[in-house]
XYZ file of C-alpha atoms in Angstrom:
453
model
C 70.367 116.685 -28.313
C 68.517 119.018 -30.648
C 64.692 118.806 -30.749
C 63.467 117.563 -34.145
C 61.708 120.102 -36.216
C 58.003 119.360 -36.771
C 56.494 120.419 -39.983
C 53.475 122.628 -39.312
C 50.042 121.480 -40.430
C 48.585 123.283 -43.373
C 46.196 125.948 -42.235
C 42.946 124.064 -43.062
C 40.849 125.556 -40.274
C 40.899 129.012 -41.612
C 37.208 129.608 -41.224
C 34.528 128.987 -38.602
C 32.763 126.231 -40.660
C 36.117 124.443 -41.048
C 36.778 124.667 -37.286
C 33.301 123.289 -36.497
C 33.810 120.387 -38.896
C 37.134 119.523 -37.243
C 35.545 119.562 -33.790
C 32.653 117.415 -35.059
C 35.057 114.824 -36.498
C 36.980 114.689 -33.226
C 33.737 114.234 -31.259
C 32.545 111.433 -33.556
C 35.881 109.674 -33.187
C 35.723 109.877 -29.380
C 32.124 108.580 -29.290
C 32.946 105.707 -31.649
C 35.892 104.725 -29.493
C 33.731 104.864 -26.340
C 31.061 102.685 -27.961
C 33.635 100.110 -29.008
C 35.063 99.959 -25.502
C 31.587 99.451 -24.011
C 30.931 96.598 -26.399
C 34.184 94.940 -25.444
C 33.411 95.398 -21.721
C 29.967 93.797 -22.107
C 31.470 90.835 -23.951
C 34.100 90.393 -21.240
C 31.404 90.494 -18.537
C 29.363 87.795 -20.284
C 32.392 85.567 -20.715
C 33.360 86.022 -17.055
C 29.817 85.321 -15.878
C 29.659 82.149 -17.975
C 33.018 80.983 -16.628
C 31.939 81.613 -13.013
C 28.668 79.740 -13.587
C 30.553 76.746 -15.010
C 32.948 76.833 -12.058
C 30.102 76.977 -9.544
C 28.265 74.096 -11.253
C 31.426 72.005 -11.279
C 31.977 72.696 -7.546
C 28.395 71.657 -6.768
C 28.704 68.403 -8.695
C 32.020 67.619 -6.994
C 30.519 68.477 -3.593
C 27.513 66.189 -4.136
C 29.694 63.315 -5.297
C 32.041 63.783 -2.357
C 29.109 63.932 0.099
C 27.603 60.773 -1.400
C 30.918 58.919 -1.177
C 31.491 60.061 2.421
C 27.939 59.083 3.424
C 28.269 55.673 1.788
C 31.618 55.117 3.508
C 30.235 56.124 6.920
C 27.214 53.851 6.555
C 29.402 50.968 5.438
C 31.671 51.571 8.429
C 28.725 51.783 10.830
C 27.331 48.514 9.462
C 30.569 46.552 9.359
C 32.536 47.693 12.403
C 32.193 45.662 15.628
C 29.540 47.221 17.808
C 31.007 47.811 21.258
C 28.753 48.102 24.266
C 25.905 45.910 22.932
C 24.000 44.435 25.818
C 24.309 40.651 26.054
C 21.085 38.678 26.613
C 20.756 36.378 29.611
C 22.660 33.122 29.388
C 20.761 29.992 28.455
C 18.198 31.723 26.257
C 18.389 30.657 22.604
C 19.177 33.594 20.376
C 18.311 34.217 16.730
C 21.313 34.278 14.481
C 21.914 37.832 13.303
C 23.242 37.268 9.815
C 25.272 39.845 7.963
C 23.103 41.898 5.625
C 24.472 42.014 2.113
C 23.328 44.524 -0.473
C 20.475 45.604 1.820
C 18.815 42.140 1.836
C 17.782 40.941 5.287
C 17.977 37.314 6.361
C 14.873 35.170 6.717
C 12.600 35.751 9.747
C 13.501 33.831 12.886
C 11.411 30.962 14.233
C 8.730 31.626 16.842
C 9.658 30.978 20.454
C 6.073 30.679 21.676
C 3.916 32.446 24.275
C 4.713 30.676 27.545
C 2.279 30.619 30.493
C 4.736 32.853 32.367
C 4.580 35.500 29.661
C 0.771 35.325 29.493
C 0.555 35.691 33.278
C 2.914 38.669 33.124
C 0.671 40.345 30.527
C -2.440 39.638 32.628
C -0.892 41.011 35.821
C 0.181 44.199 34.064
C -3.273 44.669 32.545
C -4.937 44.300 35.956
C -2.717 47.005 37.463
C -3.176 49.352 34.486
C -6.961 48.967 34.511
C -7.128 49.931 38.179
C -4.823 52.909 37.665
C -6.797 54.097 34.655
C -10.085 53.985 36.529
C -8.556 56.122 39.289
C -7.159 58.626 36.794
C -10.454 58.741 34.931
C -12.188 60.352 37.898
C -9.991 63.458 37.826
C -8.205 65.555 35.242
C -4.453 66.175 35.828
C -3.949 69.492 37.610
C -1.400 70.827 35.120
C -3.254 69.677 32.007
C -3.356 72.534 29.514
C -6.831 74.066 29.215
C -8.911 74.258 26.030
C -8.441 78.009 25.756
C -4.680 77.629 26.125
C -4.564 75.116 23.271
C -6.494 77.591 21.118
C -3.697 80.114 21.732
C -0.855 77.728 20.862
C 1.537 78.990 18.204
C 4.736 77.749 16.584
C 7.569 77.893 19.106
C 10.379 76.377 17.038
C 11.162 74.756 13.719
C 14.136 72.395 13.378
C 15.106 71.503 9.789
C 18.546 69.991 10.432
C 17.721 66.608 12.008
C 17.878 64.570 8.811
C 19.689 64.670 5.487
C 18.736 67.407 3.040
C 19.664 65.242 0.064
C 16.878 62.740 0.898
C 14.301 65.026 2.538
C 11.449 63.918 4.737
C 10.733 62.928 8.358
C 8.395 59.932 8.273
C 7.696 59.153 11.938
C 7.773 60.737 15.373
C 7.614 59.817 19.076
C 8.342 61.466 22.453
C 9.979 59.981 25.568
C 7.140 59.731 28.107
C 9.396 60.116 31.150
C 11.547 62.916 29.705
C 9.393 64.783 27.194
C 12.293 66.993 26.166
C 13.582 64.039 24.093
C 11.995 63.583 20.685
C 12.623 60.665 18.318
C 12.259 60.965 14.537
C 12.647 58.500 11.679
C 13.690 59.752 8.265
C 13.752 59.083 4.561
C 17.556 59.131 4.899
C 17.489 55.682 6.636
C 18.422 57.204 10.000
C 16.634 57.746 13.299
C 17.500 60.854 15.308
C 17.045 61.641 19.008
C 16.708 65.389 19.617
C 16.541 67.342 22.876
C 14.107 70.218 22.402
C 15.295 72.073 25.529
C 18.986 72.169 24.610
C 18.192 72.114 20.856
C 20.921 69.499 20.403
C 20.929 66.196 18.543
C 21.497 63.518 21.203
C 22.013 60.542 18.890
C 21.905 59.560 15.221
C 21.038 55.876 14.825
C 22.354 54.364 11.599
C 21.886 50.796 10.440
C 18.671 50.431 8.453
C 19.182 49.882 4.737
C 15.912 51.606 3.803
C 13.890 54.531 5.159
C 12.737 54.496 8.798
C 8.941 54.521 8.740
C 8.047 53.716 12.369
C 9.698 54.748 15.636
C 8.853 54.151 19.303
C 10.561 55.689 22.344
C 10.558 53.412 25.404
C 8.505 55.233 28.089
C 10.930 54.500 30.946
C 14.333 53.485 29.577
C 16.593 55.401 27.185
C 15.860 52.844 24.453
C 14.200 53.347 21.080
C 12.729 50.924 18.556
C 12.699 51.544 14.807
C 11.155 49.743 11.842
C 11.716 49.914 8.111
C 10.727 48.456 4.738
C 14.074 46.609 4.944
C 11.964 44.014 6.922
C 13.867 44.553 10.192
C 13.052 46.018 13.594
C 15.985 47.444 15.543
C 16.311 48.182 19.255
C 18.822 50.932 20.100
C 20.648 52.139 23.181
C 20.419 55.937 22.896
C 23.359 57.024 25.142
C 25.796 54.914 23.106
C 23.995 55.214 19.740
C 24.429 51.449 19.463
C 22.057 48.649 18.437
C 20.920 46.273 21.169
C 18.830 43.854 19.126
C 17.951 43.135 15.516
C 14.470 41.576 15.242
C 13.638 39.612 12.097
C 9.942 38.971 12.543
C 8.790 39.583 8.963
C 9.650 38.881 5.356
C 7.936 42.029 4.087
C 8.053 45.756 4.868
C 7.319 46.512 8.534
C 4.318 48.869 8.554
C 3.265 49.110 12.203
C 5.051 49.240 15.559
C 3.677 49.461 19.100
C 5.334 48.830 22.473
C 3.487 46.743 25.057
C 2.769 48.524 28.386
C 5.181 46.143 30.158
C 7.976 47.745 28.127
C 9.368 44.295 27.296
C 7.544 43.358 24.098
C 6.823 44.960 20.750
C 3.951 44.417 18.330
C 4.654 44.731 14.624
C 2.673 44.428 11.395
C 3.866 43.959 7.855
C 2.935 43.741 4.206
C 3.521 39.985 4.622
C -0.045 39.889 6.091
C 1.204 38.876 9.567
C 1.420 40.536 12.957
C 4.216 39.536 15.319
C 4.844 39.814 19.064
C 8.547 39.937 19.994
C 10.766 40.312 23.058
C 12.881 43.469 22.686
C 15.476 42.336 25.251
C 16.265 38.917 23.766
C 15.345 39.532 20.133
C 13.059 36.493 20.138
C 9.862 36.400 18.066
C 7.324 34.971 20.524
C 4.448 34.567 18.098
C 3.568 35.466 14.531
C -0.016 35.288 13.298
C -1.458 35.572 9.803
C -4.619 37.547 9.138
C -6.427 34.552 7.654
C -9.757 36.337 7.230
C -8.283 38.483 4.454
C -8.047 36.984 1.004
C -5.928 37.962 -1.939
C -2.847 38.953 0.026
C -4.149 41.943 1.998
C -1.291 43.813 3.716
C -1.455 45.074 7.286
C -0.783 48.814 7.418
C -0.579 49.858 11.082
C -0.817 48.573 14.662
C -1.489 49.921 18.154
C -1.811 48.364 21.618
C -4.783 49.137 23.832
C -3.596 50.925 27.032
C -4.127 47.697 29.029
C -2.069 45.624 26.601
C -4.377 42.589 26.283
C -5.954 43.654 23.013
C -4.647 45.620 20.059
C -5.830 47.010 16.755
C -4.501 46.592 13.236
C -5.364 48.329 9.994
C -5.412 46.724 6.560
C -4.968 47.895 3.001
C -8.587 46.902 2.254
C -10.100 49.422 4.724
C -10.612 47.084 7.698
C -9.839 47.883 11.333
C -9.437 44.691 13.351
C -9.263 44.101 17.103
C -7.204 41.163 18.326
C -6.957 39.287 21.633
C -3.231 38.952 22.374
C -3.455 35.958 24.729
C -5.729 33.973 22.409
C -4.035 35.370 19.282
C -7.457 35.686 17.660
C -9.453 38.337 15.834
C -12.309 39.336 18.192
C -13.906 42.339 16.436
C -13.888 44.197 13.123
C -14.726 47.824 12.394
C -15.740 48.338 8.739
C -16.768 51.691 7.298
C -13.639 53.326 5.924
C -12.706 53.368 2.256
C -9.067 53.120 1.212
C -6.109 51.713 3.177
C -6.111 52.402 6.930
C -3.337 54.949 7.613
C -3.467 55.419 11.406
C -5.183 54.152 14.554
C -4.943 55.367 18.148
C -6.506 54.160 21.415
C -7.517 56.749 23.979
C -5.976 56.414 27.436
C -9.510 56.104 28.850
C -9.591 52.646 27.252
C -13.000 53.149 25.635
C -12.323 55.109 22.433
C -10.486 54.142 19.287
C -9.735 56.714 16.572
C -9.054 55.480 13.030
C -8.180 57.156 9.736
C -7.870 56.037 6.123
C -7.493 57.477 2.648
C -11.081 58.783 2.788
C -10.457 62.169 4.476
C -12.264 61.313 7.707
C -11.537 60.232 11.282
C -13.894 57.672 12.792
C -14.352 57.267 16.545
C -15.350 53.847 17.851
C -16.774 52.815 21.241
C -14.982 49.612 22.271
C -17.734 48.731 24.739
C -20.520 48.808 22.152
C -18.258 47.999 19.161
C -19.765 50.722 17.038
C -18.845 53.979 15.314
C -20.337 56.852 17.342
C -18.703 59.837 15.618
C -17.134 60.678 12.263
C -15.003 63.790 11.774
C -15.323 64.586 8.073
C -12.451 66.700 6.806
C -12.023 68.547 3.509
C -12.128 66.592 0.249
C -8.657 65.345 -0.583
C -7.434 65.817 2.998
C -4.793 63.178 3.734
C -4.360 61.801 7.266
C -1.018 60.228 8.193
C -1.119 60.066 12.006
C -3.469 60.231 14.997
C -2.647 60.721 18.662
C -4.597 61.144 21.920
C -2.882 62.960 24.757
C -2.096 60.987 27.937
C -5.278 62.155 29.686
C -7.542 61.350 26.724
C -8.760 64.961 26.618
C -7.381 65.932 23.197
C -7.001 64.233 19.830
C -4.439 65.455 17.288
C -4.554 64.737 13.557
C -1.545 65.055 11.233
C -1.680 65.125 7.461
C -2.457 67.982 5.119
C -2.128 70.132 8.266
C -2.126 69.636 12.069
C -5.497 69.741 13.850
C -6.365 69.422 17.537
C -9.828 68.322 18.719
C -11.456 68.389 22.138
C -12.656 64.870 22.954
C -16.281 64.123 23.979
C -17.482 67.328 22.290
C -15.214 66.546 19.271
C -14.818 70.248 18.710
C -11.947 71.560 16.590
C -9.716 73.705 18.820
C -6.740 74.623 16.660
C -5.271 74.209 13.163
C -1.534 74.546 12.458
C -0.578 74.876 8.802
C 3.077 75.955 9.049
C 4.472 72.867 7.319
C 5.197 73.309 3.610
C 4.630 69.600 2.863
C 2.619 66.664 4.202
C 2.731 66.254 8.009
C 3.637 62.673 8.928
C 3.525 62.557 12.724
C 2.109 64.345 15.768
C 2.568 63.809 19.525
C 1.639 65.586 22.764
C 4.148 66.501 25.437
C 3.333 65.721 29.070
C -0.168 67.002 29.936
C -0.339 68.617 26.476
C 2.172 71.295 27.530
C 3.394 71.291 23.941
C 2.725 69.539 20.629
C 5.368 68.219 18.227
C 4.884 67.462 14.542
C 7.042 66.094 11.729
C 6.729 66.540 7.994
C 8.016 65.650 4.567
C 9.406 69.215 4.500
C 12.224 67.842 6.740
C 11.253 69.933 9.760
C 10.301 69.099 13.325
C 7.955 71.792 14.624
C 7.006 72.531 18.235
C 3.797 74.318 19.257
C 2.916 75.851 22.597
C 2.832 79.134 24.498
C-alpha cells in the first residue's frame, strides 16, 4: 500500500525570532498540560482520602456495634445459663431464695438469721488466738521484710492495661491473695472482676454477673475464693478455679459501699448507702445481722468498712465525715472519731491493732490511737489531693496511700518514703505483697501497676 503524501508545512520559521516563538509556544503548551494533570491528581487524591476516611469510620462504627452486641449476648448467657459446679450449702440450713434478676434490679434483701451463741463464741475464740499471735509478732520484725532504703528505690516493674474492658475504662478496686501473693484481684467499671497472676502475666479468671460496676473486692486469705460488691445492691462470692458464683448475698437495698472479710474467713462485713451495716455468712449466703446507724439523722450513707485484725470490732465511714467504731458482738457503736471534712473515702487498721488510718475528701490522712481514742497524727497532703484507698502492710511497718498518686509512708516516724506518679488518672487501690516485697496499684486509667526492685 502506498504511503499517503503529506502536505509540507509552510515555511513559517524562516528566521531566528520565529523559531524562538515556536519553541516558546511549545513550552507553554507542555507546562499548561503538566499543571492541569497535577490539578487532576490532587483532586483524585482528596477524593480517595475522603472515601478511605468514610470507609474507616464505617468499619469502626460496625466494630463497636458488633462488640456491644457480642458483650451483651455473653453477659446474658453468663447470667441465664445454669451454673455448674456451684457448691451446695449444708443440708438443713434455711437458704435465701436467689431470685432471677430482671433488667438489673435485684430482689429485696433477705431476712436476718441472727447471731447465735455458737457464732459469737467462734468469733471470741478466733480473736483470742489472733491477739496472742499479734503480740508475739509485735516483738520482732519479719526477717524478709523489705527495708526502708529498699522501698525508696522501688520503681515500676510492670503495667498491665488489658485486664478490663477498654470501652468502659477504669479499675475501681484491688486486693491480693494473702497466701499466694502472685494472684491479684481487680474490680472494674465494666461490671467484671478479674483474677490476674503477676508471675505468669496471665488472666486466671474473669468473673461476670454483676449488673453494675464492681466497686469493692476481697480475696479470701486462705481459699481460692473472692468476694465482690456493687451498686447493684448485691454481694457475690466466687469460686476462682471454675469462675463460678458460689453465693449471692442480698444484705442491702442500696449500693454496697464497703466490704471486709472477718479473720475467721467465714463471714463478711458490708456497708451501704441504705445506712446499714450487715454481717453475713459467705458459705451459706445468710445475713446474720443488719444494723442501722441510728445516730445519724437525715439519711446519712455509710461509705466504707474495715474489720480490726482481731475481728471483734470494726470501723465504718459515713458521708457526713464521721468514723465510727462498732462492737460486733454487741452490735453497738462504741466510739466515734470526728475531725475530717467531707465523706470518708477509706479506712485501714494496722496489723499491730493499735492504729487506725482514715481519709476523706479533705486531702489529709488522720492516724488514730485506738487505746486512747484520739488523733495523734495528721498527714496533710497537697490542696485538692484526692485519697481513694489506704493500706498498711502485714507487719504494720508501712502505710500506702492511693489517689492523685501513690505514696508510701514509714509508720511511727510517719516519714514519706516514696511517691509513684506513673498513673495517668486517679489511683483507686493499693496493696502490699508479702512482707512488702512489691506494691500493686490500680487506676481509672485501666492499668494495674506493680512496683518493686
